[in-house]
Each structure stands twice: as structure tokens, then as C-alpha cells.
XYZ file of C-alpha atoms in Angstrom:
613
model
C -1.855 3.658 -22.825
C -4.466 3.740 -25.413
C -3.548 0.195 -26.742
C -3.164 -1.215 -22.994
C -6.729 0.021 -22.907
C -7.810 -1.779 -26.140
C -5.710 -5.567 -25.010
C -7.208 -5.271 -21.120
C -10.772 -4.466 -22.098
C -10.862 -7.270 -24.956
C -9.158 -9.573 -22.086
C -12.042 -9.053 -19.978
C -14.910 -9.031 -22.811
C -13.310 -12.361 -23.356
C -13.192 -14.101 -19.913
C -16.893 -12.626 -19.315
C -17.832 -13.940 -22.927
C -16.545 -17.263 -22.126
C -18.282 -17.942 -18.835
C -15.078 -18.226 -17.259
C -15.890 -15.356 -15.067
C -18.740 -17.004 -13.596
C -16.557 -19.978 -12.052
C -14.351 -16.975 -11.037
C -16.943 -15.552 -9.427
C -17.317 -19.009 -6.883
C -13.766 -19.059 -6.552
C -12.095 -18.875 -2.932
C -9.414 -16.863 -4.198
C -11.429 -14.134 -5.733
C -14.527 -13.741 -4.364
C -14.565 -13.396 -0.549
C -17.137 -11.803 2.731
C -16.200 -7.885 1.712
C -16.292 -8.304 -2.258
C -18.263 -11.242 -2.998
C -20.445 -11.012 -6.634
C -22.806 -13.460 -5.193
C -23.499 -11.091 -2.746
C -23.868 -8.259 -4.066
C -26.528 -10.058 -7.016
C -28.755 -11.436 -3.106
C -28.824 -7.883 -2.411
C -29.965 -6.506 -5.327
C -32.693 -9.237 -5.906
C -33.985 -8.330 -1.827
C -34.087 -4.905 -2.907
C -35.874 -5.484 -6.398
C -38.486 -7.533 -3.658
C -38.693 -4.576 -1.786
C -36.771 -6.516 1.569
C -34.269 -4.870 3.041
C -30.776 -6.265 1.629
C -29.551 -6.380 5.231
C -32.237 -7.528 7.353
C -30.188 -10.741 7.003
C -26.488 -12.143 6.578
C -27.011 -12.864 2.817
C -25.329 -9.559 1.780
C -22.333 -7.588 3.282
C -22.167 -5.165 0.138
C -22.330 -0.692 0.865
C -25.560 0.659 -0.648
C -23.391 2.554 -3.080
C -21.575 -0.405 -4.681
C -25.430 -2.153 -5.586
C -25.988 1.123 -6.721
C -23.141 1.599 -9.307
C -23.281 -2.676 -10.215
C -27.114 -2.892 -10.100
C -28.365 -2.155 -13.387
C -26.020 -4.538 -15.492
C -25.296 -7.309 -12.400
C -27.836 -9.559 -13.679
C -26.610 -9.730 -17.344
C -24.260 -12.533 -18.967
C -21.781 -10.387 -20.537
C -22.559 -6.749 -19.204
C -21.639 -7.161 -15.708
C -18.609 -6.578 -16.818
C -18.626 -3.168 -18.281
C -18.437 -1.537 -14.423
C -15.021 -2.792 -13.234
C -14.052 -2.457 -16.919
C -14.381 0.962 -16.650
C -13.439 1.126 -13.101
C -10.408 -0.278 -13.966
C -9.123 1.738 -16.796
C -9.637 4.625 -14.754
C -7.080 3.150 -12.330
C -4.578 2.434 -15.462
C -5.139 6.040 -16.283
C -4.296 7.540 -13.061
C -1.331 4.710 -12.332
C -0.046 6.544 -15.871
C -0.489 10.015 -15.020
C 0.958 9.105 -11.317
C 3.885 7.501 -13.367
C 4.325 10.469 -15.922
C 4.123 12.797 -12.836
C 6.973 11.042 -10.527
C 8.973 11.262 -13.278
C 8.701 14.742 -14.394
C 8.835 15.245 -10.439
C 12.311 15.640 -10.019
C 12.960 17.813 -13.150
C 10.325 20.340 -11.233
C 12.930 20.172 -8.606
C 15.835 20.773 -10.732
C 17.560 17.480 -10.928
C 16.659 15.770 -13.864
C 19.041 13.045 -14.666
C 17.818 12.899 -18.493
C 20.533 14.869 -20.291
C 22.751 13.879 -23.010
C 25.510 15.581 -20.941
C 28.401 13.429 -19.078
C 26.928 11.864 -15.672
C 28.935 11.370 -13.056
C 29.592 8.012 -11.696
C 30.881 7.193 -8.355
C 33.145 3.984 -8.659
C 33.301 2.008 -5.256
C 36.197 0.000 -5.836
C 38.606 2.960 -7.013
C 36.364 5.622 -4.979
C 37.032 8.158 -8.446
C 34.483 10.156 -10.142
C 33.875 8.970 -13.625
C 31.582 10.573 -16.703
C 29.473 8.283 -18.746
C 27.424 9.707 -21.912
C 23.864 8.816 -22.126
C 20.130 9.541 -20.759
C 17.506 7.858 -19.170
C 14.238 9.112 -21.943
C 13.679 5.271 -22.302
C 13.241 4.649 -18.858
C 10.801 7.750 -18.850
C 8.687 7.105 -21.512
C 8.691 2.906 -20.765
C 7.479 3.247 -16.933
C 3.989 5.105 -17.616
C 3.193 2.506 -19.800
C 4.426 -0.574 -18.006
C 2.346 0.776 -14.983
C -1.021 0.655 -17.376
C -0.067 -2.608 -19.110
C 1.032 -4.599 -15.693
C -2.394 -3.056 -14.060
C -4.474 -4.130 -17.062
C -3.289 -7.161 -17.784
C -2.358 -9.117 -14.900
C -3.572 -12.026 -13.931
C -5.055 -11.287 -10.649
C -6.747 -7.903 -12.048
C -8.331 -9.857 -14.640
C -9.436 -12.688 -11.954
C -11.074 -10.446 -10.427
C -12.831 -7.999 -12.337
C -14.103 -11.139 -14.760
C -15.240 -12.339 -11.291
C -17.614 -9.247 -10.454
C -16.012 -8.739 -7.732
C -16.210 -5.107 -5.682
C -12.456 -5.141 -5.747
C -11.990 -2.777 -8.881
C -13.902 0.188 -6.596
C -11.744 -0.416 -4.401
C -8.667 -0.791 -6.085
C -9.720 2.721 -7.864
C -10.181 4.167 -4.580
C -6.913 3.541 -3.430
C -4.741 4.534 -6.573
C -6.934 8.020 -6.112
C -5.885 8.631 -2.608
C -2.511 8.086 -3.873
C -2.167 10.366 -7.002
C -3.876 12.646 -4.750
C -1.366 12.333 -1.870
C 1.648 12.563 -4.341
C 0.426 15.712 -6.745
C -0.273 17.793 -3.354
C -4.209 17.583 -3.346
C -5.318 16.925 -0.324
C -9.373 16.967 -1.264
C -8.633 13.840 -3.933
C -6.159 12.202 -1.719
C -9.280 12.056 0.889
C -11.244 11.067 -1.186
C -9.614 8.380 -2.503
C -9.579 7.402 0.873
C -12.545 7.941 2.423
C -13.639 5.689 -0.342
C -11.348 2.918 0.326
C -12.757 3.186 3.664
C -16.192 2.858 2.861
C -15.494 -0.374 0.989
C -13.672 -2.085 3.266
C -12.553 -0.114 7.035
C -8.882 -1.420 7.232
C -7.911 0.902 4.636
C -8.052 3.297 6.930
C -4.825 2.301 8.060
C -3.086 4.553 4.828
C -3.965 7.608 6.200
C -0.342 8.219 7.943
C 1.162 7.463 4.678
C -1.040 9.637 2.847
C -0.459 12.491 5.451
C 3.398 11.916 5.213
C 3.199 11.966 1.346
C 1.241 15.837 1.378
C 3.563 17.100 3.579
C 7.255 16.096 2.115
C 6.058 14.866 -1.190
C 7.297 11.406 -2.797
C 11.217 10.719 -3.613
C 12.305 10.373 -7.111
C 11.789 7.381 -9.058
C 14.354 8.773 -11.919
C 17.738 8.597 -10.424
C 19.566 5.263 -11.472
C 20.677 3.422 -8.058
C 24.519 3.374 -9.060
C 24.192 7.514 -9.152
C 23.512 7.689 -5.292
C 27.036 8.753 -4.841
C 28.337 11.949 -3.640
C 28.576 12.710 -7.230
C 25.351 12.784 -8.483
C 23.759 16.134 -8.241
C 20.414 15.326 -7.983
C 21.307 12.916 -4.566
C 21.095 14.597 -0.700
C 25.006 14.731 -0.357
C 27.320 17.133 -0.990
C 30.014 16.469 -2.924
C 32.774 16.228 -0.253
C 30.464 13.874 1.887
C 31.480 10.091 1.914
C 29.566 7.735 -0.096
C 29.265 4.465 -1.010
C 29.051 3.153 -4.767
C 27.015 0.062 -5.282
C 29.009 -1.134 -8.700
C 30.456 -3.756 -6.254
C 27.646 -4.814 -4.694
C 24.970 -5.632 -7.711
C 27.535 -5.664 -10.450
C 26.469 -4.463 -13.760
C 23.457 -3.694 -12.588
C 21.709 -0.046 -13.727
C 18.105 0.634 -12.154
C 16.488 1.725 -9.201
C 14.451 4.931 -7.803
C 16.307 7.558 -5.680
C 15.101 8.633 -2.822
C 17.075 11.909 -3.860
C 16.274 15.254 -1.949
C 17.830 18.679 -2.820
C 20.577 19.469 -4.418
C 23.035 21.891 -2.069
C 24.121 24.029 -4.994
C 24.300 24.201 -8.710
C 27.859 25.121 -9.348
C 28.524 21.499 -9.166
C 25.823 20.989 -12.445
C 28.060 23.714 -14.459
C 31.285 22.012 -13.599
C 29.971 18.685 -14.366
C 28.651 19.986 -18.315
C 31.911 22.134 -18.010
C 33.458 18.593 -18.388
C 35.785 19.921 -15.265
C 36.914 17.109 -12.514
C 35.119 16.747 -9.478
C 38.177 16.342 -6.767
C 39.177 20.060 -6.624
C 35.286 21.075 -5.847
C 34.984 18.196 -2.897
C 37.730 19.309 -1.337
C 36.106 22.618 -1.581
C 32.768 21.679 -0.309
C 34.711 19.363 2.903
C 36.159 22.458 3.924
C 33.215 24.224 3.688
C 30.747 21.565 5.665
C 33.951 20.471 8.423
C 31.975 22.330 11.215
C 28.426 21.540 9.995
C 26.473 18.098 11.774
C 25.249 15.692 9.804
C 21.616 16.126 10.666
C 17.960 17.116 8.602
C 17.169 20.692 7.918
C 13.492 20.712 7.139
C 13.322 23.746 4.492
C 10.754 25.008 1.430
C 10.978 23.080 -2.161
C 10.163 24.756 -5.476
C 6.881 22.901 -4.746
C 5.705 24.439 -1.894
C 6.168 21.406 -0.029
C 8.549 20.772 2.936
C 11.329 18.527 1.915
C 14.086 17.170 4.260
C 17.744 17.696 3.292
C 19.792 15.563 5.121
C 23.589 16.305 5.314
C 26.342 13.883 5.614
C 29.402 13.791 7.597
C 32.859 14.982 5.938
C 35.192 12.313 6.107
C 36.836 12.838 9.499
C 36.784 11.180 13.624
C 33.602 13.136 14.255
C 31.057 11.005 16.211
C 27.506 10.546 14.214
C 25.051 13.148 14.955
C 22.424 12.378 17.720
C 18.734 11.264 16.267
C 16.500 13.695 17.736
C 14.271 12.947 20.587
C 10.549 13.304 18.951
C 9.310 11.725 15.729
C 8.849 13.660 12.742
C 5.374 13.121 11.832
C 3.567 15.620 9.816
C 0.694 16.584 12.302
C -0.383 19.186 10.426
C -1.549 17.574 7.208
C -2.605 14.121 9.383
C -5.272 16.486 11.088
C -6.400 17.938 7.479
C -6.465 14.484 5.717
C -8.215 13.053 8.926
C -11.133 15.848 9.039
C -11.467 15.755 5.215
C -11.630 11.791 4.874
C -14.356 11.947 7.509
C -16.484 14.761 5.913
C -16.598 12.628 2.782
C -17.164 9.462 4.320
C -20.096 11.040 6.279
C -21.352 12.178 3.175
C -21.003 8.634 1.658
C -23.037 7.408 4.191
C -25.738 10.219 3.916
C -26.007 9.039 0.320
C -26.557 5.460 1.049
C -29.161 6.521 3.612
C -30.673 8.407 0.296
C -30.376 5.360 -2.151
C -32.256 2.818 0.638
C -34.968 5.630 1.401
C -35.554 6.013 -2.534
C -35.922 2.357 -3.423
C -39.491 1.390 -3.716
C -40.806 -1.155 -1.327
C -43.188 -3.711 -2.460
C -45.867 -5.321 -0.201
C -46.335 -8.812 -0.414
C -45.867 -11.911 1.819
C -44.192 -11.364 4.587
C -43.332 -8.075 4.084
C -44.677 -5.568 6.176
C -45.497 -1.660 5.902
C -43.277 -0.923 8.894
C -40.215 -2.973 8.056
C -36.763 -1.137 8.401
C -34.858 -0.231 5.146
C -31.909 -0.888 7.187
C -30.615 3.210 6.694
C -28.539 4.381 9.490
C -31.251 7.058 10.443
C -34.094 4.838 10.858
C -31.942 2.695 12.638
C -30.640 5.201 15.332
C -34.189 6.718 15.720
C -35.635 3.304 16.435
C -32.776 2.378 19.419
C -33.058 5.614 20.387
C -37.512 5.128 20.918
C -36.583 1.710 22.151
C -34.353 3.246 25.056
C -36.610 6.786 26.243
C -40.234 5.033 25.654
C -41.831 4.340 29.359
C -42.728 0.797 29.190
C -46.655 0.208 29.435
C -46.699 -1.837 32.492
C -43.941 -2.272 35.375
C -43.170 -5.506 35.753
C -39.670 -7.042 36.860
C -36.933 -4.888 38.428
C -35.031 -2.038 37.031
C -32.369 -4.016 36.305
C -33.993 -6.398 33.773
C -36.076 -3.387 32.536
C -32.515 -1.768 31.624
C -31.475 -4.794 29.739
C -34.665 -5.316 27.895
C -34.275 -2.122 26.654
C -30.550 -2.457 25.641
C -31.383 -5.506 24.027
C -34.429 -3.584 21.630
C -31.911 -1.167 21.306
C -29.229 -3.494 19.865
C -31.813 -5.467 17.486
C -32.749 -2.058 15.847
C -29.571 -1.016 15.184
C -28.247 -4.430 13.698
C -30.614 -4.092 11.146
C -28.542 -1.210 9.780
C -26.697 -1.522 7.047
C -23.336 -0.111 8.389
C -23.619 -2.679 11.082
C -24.430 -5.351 8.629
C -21.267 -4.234 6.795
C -18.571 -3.261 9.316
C -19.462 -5.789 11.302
C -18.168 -8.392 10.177
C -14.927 -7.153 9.153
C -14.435 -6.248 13.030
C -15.805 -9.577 14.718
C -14.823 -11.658 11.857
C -17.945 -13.807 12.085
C -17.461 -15.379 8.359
C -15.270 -18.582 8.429
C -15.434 -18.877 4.392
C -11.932 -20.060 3.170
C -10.049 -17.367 1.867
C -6.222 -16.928 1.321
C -6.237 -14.989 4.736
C -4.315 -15.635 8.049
C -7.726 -15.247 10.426
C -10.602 -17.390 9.344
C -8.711 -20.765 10.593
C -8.539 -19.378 13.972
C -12.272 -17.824 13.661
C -13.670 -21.285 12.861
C -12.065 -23.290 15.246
C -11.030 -21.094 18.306
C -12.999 -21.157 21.005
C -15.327 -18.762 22.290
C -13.691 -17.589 25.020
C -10.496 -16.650 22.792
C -12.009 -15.531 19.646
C -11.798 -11.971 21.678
C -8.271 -12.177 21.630
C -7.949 -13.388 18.338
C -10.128 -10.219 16.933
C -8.137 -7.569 18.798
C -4.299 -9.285 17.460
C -5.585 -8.795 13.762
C -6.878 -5.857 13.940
C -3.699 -4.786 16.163
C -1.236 -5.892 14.755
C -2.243 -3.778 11.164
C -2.477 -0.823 13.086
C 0.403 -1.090 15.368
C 2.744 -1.134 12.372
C 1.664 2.231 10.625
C 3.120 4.673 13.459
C 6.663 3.203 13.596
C 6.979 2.719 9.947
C 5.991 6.246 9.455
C 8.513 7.534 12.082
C 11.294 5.955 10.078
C 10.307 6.361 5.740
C 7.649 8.712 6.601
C 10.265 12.151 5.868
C 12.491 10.588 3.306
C 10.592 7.781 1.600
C 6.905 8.402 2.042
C 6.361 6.765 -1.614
C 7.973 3.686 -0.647
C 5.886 3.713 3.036
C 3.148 3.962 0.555
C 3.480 0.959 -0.623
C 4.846 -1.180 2.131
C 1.673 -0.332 4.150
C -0.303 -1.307 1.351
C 1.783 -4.755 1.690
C 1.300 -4.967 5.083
C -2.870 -4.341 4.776
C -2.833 -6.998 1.819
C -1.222 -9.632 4.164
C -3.581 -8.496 7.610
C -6.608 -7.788 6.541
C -9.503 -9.940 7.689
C -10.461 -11.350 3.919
C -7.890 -10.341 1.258
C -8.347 -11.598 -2.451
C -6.078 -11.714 -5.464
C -7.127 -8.014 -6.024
C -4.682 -6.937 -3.490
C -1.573 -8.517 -5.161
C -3.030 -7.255 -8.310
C -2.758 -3.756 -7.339
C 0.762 -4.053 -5.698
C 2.214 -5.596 -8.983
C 1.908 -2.683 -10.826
C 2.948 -0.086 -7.811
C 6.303 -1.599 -6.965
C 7.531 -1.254 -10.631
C 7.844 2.623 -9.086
C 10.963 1.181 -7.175
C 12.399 -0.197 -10.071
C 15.253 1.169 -10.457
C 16.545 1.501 -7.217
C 15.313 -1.443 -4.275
C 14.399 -3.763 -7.129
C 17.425 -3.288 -8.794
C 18.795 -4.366 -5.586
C 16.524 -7.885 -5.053
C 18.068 -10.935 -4.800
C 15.291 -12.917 -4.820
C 14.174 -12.062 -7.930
C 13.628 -15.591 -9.161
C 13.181 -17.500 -5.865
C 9.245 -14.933 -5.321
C 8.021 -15.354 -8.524
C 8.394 -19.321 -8.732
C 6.976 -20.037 -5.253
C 4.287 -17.781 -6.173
C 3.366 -19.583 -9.356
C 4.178 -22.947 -6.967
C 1.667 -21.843 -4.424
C -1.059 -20.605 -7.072
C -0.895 -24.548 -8.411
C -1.274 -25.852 -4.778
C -3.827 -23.648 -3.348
C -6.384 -24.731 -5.883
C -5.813 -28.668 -5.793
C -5.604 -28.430 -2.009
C -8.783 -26.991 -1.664
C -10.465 -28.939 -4.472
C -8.934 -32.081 -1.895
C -10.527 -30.640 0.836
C -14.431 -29.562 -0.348
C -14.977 -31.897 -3.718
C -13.429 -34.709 -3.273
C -13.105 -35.158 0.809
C -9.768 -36.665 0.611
C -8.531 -33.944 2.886
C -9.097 -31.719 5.473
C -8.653 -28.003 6.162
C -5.427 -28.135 7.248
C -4.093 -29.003 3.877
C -5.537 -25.854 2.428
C -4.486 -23.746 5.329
C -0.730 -24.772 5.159
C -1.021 -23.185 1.367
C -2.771 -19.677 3.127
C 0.540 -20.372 5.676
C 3.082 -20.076 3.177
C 1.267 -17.665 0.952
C 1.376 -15.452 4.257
C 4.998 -16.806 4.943
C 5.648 -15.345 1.006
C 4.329 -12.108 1.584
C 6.378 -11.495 4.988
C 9.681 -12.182 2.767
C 8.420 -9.631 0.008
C 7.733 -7.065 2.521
C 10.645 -7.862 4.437
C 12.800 -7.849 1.157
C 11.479 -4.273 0.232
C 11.444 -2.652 3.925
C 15.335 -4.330 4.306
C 16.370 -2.510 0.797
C 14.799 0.608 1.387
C 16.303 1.186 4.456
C 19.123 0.470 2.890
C 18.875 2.984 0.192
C 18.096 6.089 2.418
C 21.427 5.329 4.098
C 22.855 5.286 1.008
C 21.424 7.964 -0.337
C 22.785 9.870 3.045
C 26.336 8.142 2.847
C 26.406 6.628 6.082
C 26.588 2.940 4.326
C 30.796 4.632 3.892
C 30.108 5.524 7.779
C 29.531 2.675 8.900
C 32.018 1.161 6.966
C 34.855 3.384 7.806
C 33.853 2.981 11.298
C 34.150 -0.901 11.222
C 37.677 -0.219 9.534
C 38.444 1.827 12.254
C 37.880 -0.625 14.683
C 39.370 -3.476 13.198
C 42.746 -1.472 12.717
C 42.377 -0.515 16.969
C 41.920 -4.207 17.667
C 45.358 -5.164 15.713
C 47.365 -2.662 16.837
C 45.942 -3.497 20.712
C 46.836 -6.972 19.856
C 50.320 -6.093 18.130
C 51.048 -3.840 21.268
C 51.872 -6.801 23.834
C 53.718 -9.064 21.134
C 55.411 -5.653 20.739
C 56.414 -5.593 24.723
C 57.315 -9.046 24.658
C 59.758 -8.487 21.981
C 61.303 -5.743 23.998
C 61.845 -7.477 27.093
């Protein structure tokens, strides 16, 4: 960790030394409406002039961000120190998050480090195997990989050499995450609430969050080809039917488990016994014949609900019925949800504070009574606007009423949460980004740029409740991070920041829906493809004229189209995991079997007749 620390900070020192971080900050990529360094300098200079920062469009940055970046935003080679810090503390807590997961399921009582025989479930024979050997350098390798991929990638370093907001951001959301998966529900709100603050779509982790407090995250420890019924640490009993996946990915080892409770731990003693595993399934299938393969929600050694879910014997018993209502964890969404509002009513108090204490300067144009733009003035002066008796009665009530209203809405959109929030709502900034929306904002027409508002905000939010129905019990670390895929790939005005952050968090499924990519050329080399086009199309488009904007928006298009197959690529394999982990991939198999040997023998039956007669 310490000498990731030592490489990203001198990475950054460098880029800022270099004045390369200055063209970052101009670039389309980087900088955009919600994190823009240009922005956030206009603000600071309005304040320093004693004007409002938000009286205007010219700055969409929180009060709290020019507070933490206003003292060294100005300088060459300083303005880097804040996200430089900012970001190590995200390395720090992405290794401690790493260290935790991993020491997670040893808590729990299944740590698959041993020097003891492992048992290996072989798919083509369908025996139990030992193999000698641990996993320590997969333990002590992924804290660090976390740091140095968070550090030192490319995006990161785009944009904190770009002064970009992102890194507070970024920060915020790793907190709400360590928070969420070490059982803290006051950081994991937080975190949060933070995220929030900077940018309102973030908002959209709070199922997620709630799912991970109440069940607590899956284990990233457990190689892939273990989720057998022979591995101990895995949700099936021994006698349950499984599926190995030697056949299916070859030689290959790695992958997180999505492992749950181990039944009982006379299976661990055989296993370091170095007894063979067929006379204890048999056992354990005549001891589960009469039980249903369905989830018992019970108490971990953590104090946290866990769901053990139980697997079918091999026999002609139909699969259990799902149950009728969702499991979502009401409970802890209610908690999170009251604590993330506290503390981002509090954030807002303080920004209030911070725009009240800056001095204000008279001088031309600026007058005594001129709004700060705080949210208190701002709702005090509607408010007088709509109760003050006008002086003389002249017109009808009617356009007395909508005078008023009108007063009433210029007041309050000199407030700074207005200033902020709104245009992430209304999406009123057509700036190229690498975005889906601000194609459609600049050229749809008025009458549809309503319906274009409400599908991209919608169609973020729509996905979090179904997703959550479905990983929310069993893989709440992997919803984690898919919703963070989907909010990188929705939002109104994403940035490289976003991808930056999800490099580091999906080396967490390493060793399990990774291990299982097939793609794991075909996204990195249209990424690198895309990151060459993007660029020259735009450069086309705004220096030389030689194109228009549809060049550059056919890159955004595919960039979009490459973030739908990476989501869809690690939604597809988790899903696939958790029935693997549960054995009914050896269900559904057996099943097809099943059917196939019904279909010949109905087809054998009339050749059968015929022969007869």
C-alpha cells in the first residue's frame, strides 16, 4: 500500500508539474456540468468578488466542494494536493475493504486458506478429489492490487490531474461501501449522503447499501472450481447435486464465492481426517430427502442475517416454489434512508454556513441586498414574495396569483441547491460529454425534451428494485457493483472517473465471474479502440470543422453500447454463479436429461408397435 501511495502521488505531482493537467482540465472526457475545474475556479473568483457564485449559470459546484478546493485552486502545481489526498484515502479504504472481505469468511468459519487437502468436485467423473495447497497469495495480492489499480489507472489519474470534483466523489462512494460491508450503518450513510450531495443520482445505491447491512457481502475467497457440493465453505450440503465448472473454463482457478453457511462441521474433520466424501453424502441425502430446497433466513456469527439456501437431493422431486413477496430488507432501507437524510440536511445547513460567512464586498454592481444564494434566504424571500399584500390592486386575481408565483420562483432560483440540482434533473447543459442524453437535450424539441428527462432519470431508477429482488439476499456485493455500472452508463454527465472507480471494484469478483469472462480480450481492445476515436472525432468535429456531431456521438453510442455488454457480461455470470453455488445448474441439467430420454422412448414406443404388428 505504502509504495502504491508513493508511485500514484509522484504520478500526479508529475502530470500537474507538467501542465498536462491543465489540457485535462478542458477535456470533454474529464471535465463535465457536475465536476467541471473551470467551474469550480468561476465560483471561487465570484465569491473572492463578493457575488454570489450562483446568481448565474457560470458555476454548478456545492458550497462545500469550493470550500475544501478553494485555498490551493488557483495555484500551478498545488491544486493538486486535494484529490491527491482524496484519493489515497479511497486506496486506503479499497485496501482495508479488500483485507476485510477476505478475512470475512474466516469470521464465518470457512476459510479456504489451509495447507490441508481441498476438496475438488470433478464434473466430468462427478468424484470428489483432494488437492494440497492454499490460497495466502491470493490474500495478500488482492488488497494491494485494489490500491495499485485505484492509484494508478489511467482514468483516476485523468481526472484528479484534471481538478476535477470527481475524487470527492469517488471517496464518497467507496465510504458508503466499506461502511455497508463492515456493518456500520452511520459511515455507510455517510458515504452516501455525500455521494448525494455531489451529484443526486447516487442516490440510486441506497437499496444496495440497505441489502449489504442486512445480509452482509458474499465471499470473495472461495476459488470458482470449489462451488461444488464438496467444498465446505459453499451453501450445499454434501449430498446435494452440483455442478463442477473444470469443463466449462478448463484450467481455469479464480473467482469469488458467493458462499453462505456451512450446514455442519463434521464434514471439515473428515475432509483433514483425509476420509472419502461418498459415505458422508449418502449420509447427508438421507438426511435432507424430506427437506425443500428453499432459503432459511437465520443468525451468522456476525450478527447479521444470512440466507442459507438448500438444494435438492438428487431425486423426481419438483423444484421448490419461489415465494410470493420479495425479500427486501425493509428494515435497514428505512435506517439507511433516515440516516442519509439527517446527514445530507446537515450538509446543506453547512453550506448555508460557508455562503453566510463569506465576506461580501461592495463595489459596482453589487448591491447591499443581493442574495448569497443560501437555501434560507432563498425560502424566506419566496415565502415574503407569496404572503406580502401587494400595494395597489390592479389586474385580476388570477394574474395577481401568477405574479406572485413568478417572484416566488426567481427567489428561489437564485439558490444554490437549485443552481446545482437543477441541472442534473432538467438537463439544461448540452456540453459534449461521453453520455447517452446531451444529443437528445440539444436537438430534441421542446415539446419532447419532457419525455426525454423523465426516460433518463427512469430508466436508472427503475432498475434498482428488480435487481435488488434477485442479488439483493445472496449477492449484495456483486449488486453493489452492477448498480454502480448501471449509474456510470445513465447518469446525466458521466466522466472517466466513473470507469476509474469500477476498475478497481470488479477485481473483488476475480476469482469467480471474471474467472468466468469470455470476453476478456474482445472489452479491453474496443475500449482502448474507442479511447483513440473519441478524441480525433471530436477534435473533427470542434477544431477542425470537418465533421459534425454525429461523428462524435456514434463514439458516446458505442462507448454506451460497451458498457451494456460489460454489465450484461457480469449480471449474466453472476446469475450464473448463485445457481451454481445452489446446485441447480445439475437441476436443470438433469431435468433436460430427463426430458430428452421421455422424448426417445415416446418416439421408440410407436416404432416399437409397428414392429409388433
Amino acid at each position: 500500500m505504502l509504495h502504491a501511495a508513493f508511485v500514484g502521488t509522484s504520478a500526479r505531482v508529475l502530470l500537474a508539474w507538467s501542465s498536462i493537467g491543465a489540457s485535462l482540465a478542458w477535456r470533454i472526457e474529464v471535465s463535465t456540468a457536475s465536476n467541471s475545474n473551470l467551474e469550480l475556479r468561476e465560483g471561487l473568483a465570484l465569491l473572492r468578488l463578493g457575488v454570489s457564485p450562483y446568481s448565474g449559470t457560470s458555476c454548478r459546484t456545492p458550497p462545500l466542494a469550493l470550500w475544501l478546493y478553494g485555498a490551493l485552486a488557483d495555484h500551478d502545481l498545488l491544486y493538486i494536493l486535494p484529490n491527491t489526498i482524496l484519493d489515497l484515502l479511497a486506496a486506503s479504504l479499497l485496501y482495508r475493504l479488500a483485507s476485510y472481505l477476505l478475512n470475512y469468511s474466516r469470521s464465518r468459519g470457512k476459510s479456504v486458506e489451509t495447507s490441508e487437502d481441498t476438496p475438488v468436485y470433478d464434473s466430468v467423473n462427478g468424484d470428489c478429489f483432494a488437492v494440497k495447497g492454499s490460497f495466502s497469495g491470493f490474500r495478500s495480492a488482492l488488497p494491494s492490487a485494489l490500491a495499485w489499480c485505484y492509484l494508478l489507472n489511467p482514468f483516476t489519474l485523468a481526472a484528479s490531474a484534471g481538478g476535477t470534483t470527481s475524487a470527492l466523489e469517488n471517496l464518497a462512494l467507496v465510504t458508503a461501501l466499506y461502511g455497508a460491508c463492515t456493518a456500520q450503518p452511520a459511515l455507510a450513510a455517510l458515504g452516501l449522503a455525500a455521494a448525494s450531495y455531489m451529484s443526486l443520482h447516487a442516490a440510486v445505491l441506497l437499496l444496495p447499501v440497505a441489502c449489504l447491512l442486512a445480509y452482509g457481502p458474499e465471499d470473495v475467497v472461495t476459488p470458482l472450481r470449489l462451488l461444488g457440493p464438496c467444498h465446505n465453505g459453499s451453501a450445499l450440503h454434501v449430498g446435494a447435486p452440483g455442478v463442477g465448472v473444470g469443463a466449462a473454463l478448463g484450467s481455469g482457478d479464480g473467482g469469488t464465492a458467493g458462499g453462505e453457511d456451512s450446514p455442519g462441521k463434521a464434514k471439515a474433520a473428515l475432509v483433514k481426517e483425509g476420509k472419502l466424501l461418498e459415505e458422508q453424502q449418502q449420509k447427508l441425502a438421507r438426511n435432507e430427502m424430506d427437506r425443500a430446497a428453499v432459503g432459511e433466513v437465520r443468525d451468522s456469527p456476525s450478527g447479521r442475517a444470512t440466507l442459507e439456501t438448500r438444494s435438492l437431493p438428487q431425486c423426481s422431486a419438483p423444484l421448490p416454489t419461489p415465494p410470493s413477496l420479495p425479500i427486501l430488507p425493509w428494515r435497514q432501507l428505512s435506517q439507511c434512508t433516515l440516516l442519509a437524510a439527517s446527514i445530507l440536511s446537515l450538509l446543506v445547513c453547512a453550506s448555508d454556513l460557508y455562503l453566510l460567512s463569506v465576506p461580501r464586498r461592495m463595489g459596482i454592481g453589487v448591491h447591499a441586498d443581493a442574495d448569497n444564494g443560501n437555501t434560507t434566504t432563498c425560502i424566506l424571500g419566496a415565502a415574503k414574495q407569496l404572503i406580502t399584500p401587494p400595494s395597489t390592486s390592479t389586474g385580476t386575481a388570477a394574474g395577481e396569483v401568477a405574479r406572485r408565483l413568478v417572484a416566488a420562483g426567481e427567489s428561489l432560483a437564485s439558490c444554490w441547491a437549485v443552481r446545482v440540482y437543477s441541472s442534473q434533473v432538467l438537463l439544461d447543459d448540452a456540453t459534449p460529454n461521453i453520455g447517452q442524453w446531451w444529443y437528445l437535450a440539444m436537438e430534441a424539441f421542446d415539446d419532447t425534451k419532457t419525455y426525454i428527462r423523465v426516460m433518463a432519470h427512469s430508466l436508472l431508477f427503475a432498475l434498482a428494485p428488480p435487481l435488488a429482488m434477485r442479488l439483493g439476499v445472496r449477492r449484495p456485493l456483486a449488486l453493489f457493483l452492477i448498480q454502480m455500472l448501471c449509474l456510470g452508463f445513465l447518469k446525466p454527465y458521466p466522466s472517466v472517473a466513473d470507469l476509474g472507480l469500477m476498475a478497481p471494484l470488479l477485481l473483488l469478483l476475480g476469482r469467480q465471474q471474471l474467472a468466468a469472462l469470455r470476453l476478456r480480450l474482445l472489452l479491453p481492445a474496443s475500449l482502448a479502440m474507442l479511447w483513440v476515436l473519441g478524441p480525433a472525432m471530436q477534435r473533427m468535429w470542434l477544431s477542425y470543422e470537418s465533421a459534425n456531431s454525429n461523428f462524435f456521438y456514434s463514439i458516446t453510442l458505442l462507448y454506451g453500447l460497451w458498457q451494456v455488454v460489460l454489465l450484461g457480461q457480469v449480471l449474466g455470470l453472476t446469475l450464473w454463479v448463485d445457481r451454481l453455488a445452489r446446485g441447480k445448474e445439475r437441476l436443470l441439467e438433469g431435468r433436460l436429461d430427463e426430458r430428452r430420454q421421455e422424448a426417445q422412448m415416446s418416439s421408440a414406443a410407436p416404432e416399437a408397435d409397428g414392429a409388433k404388428s
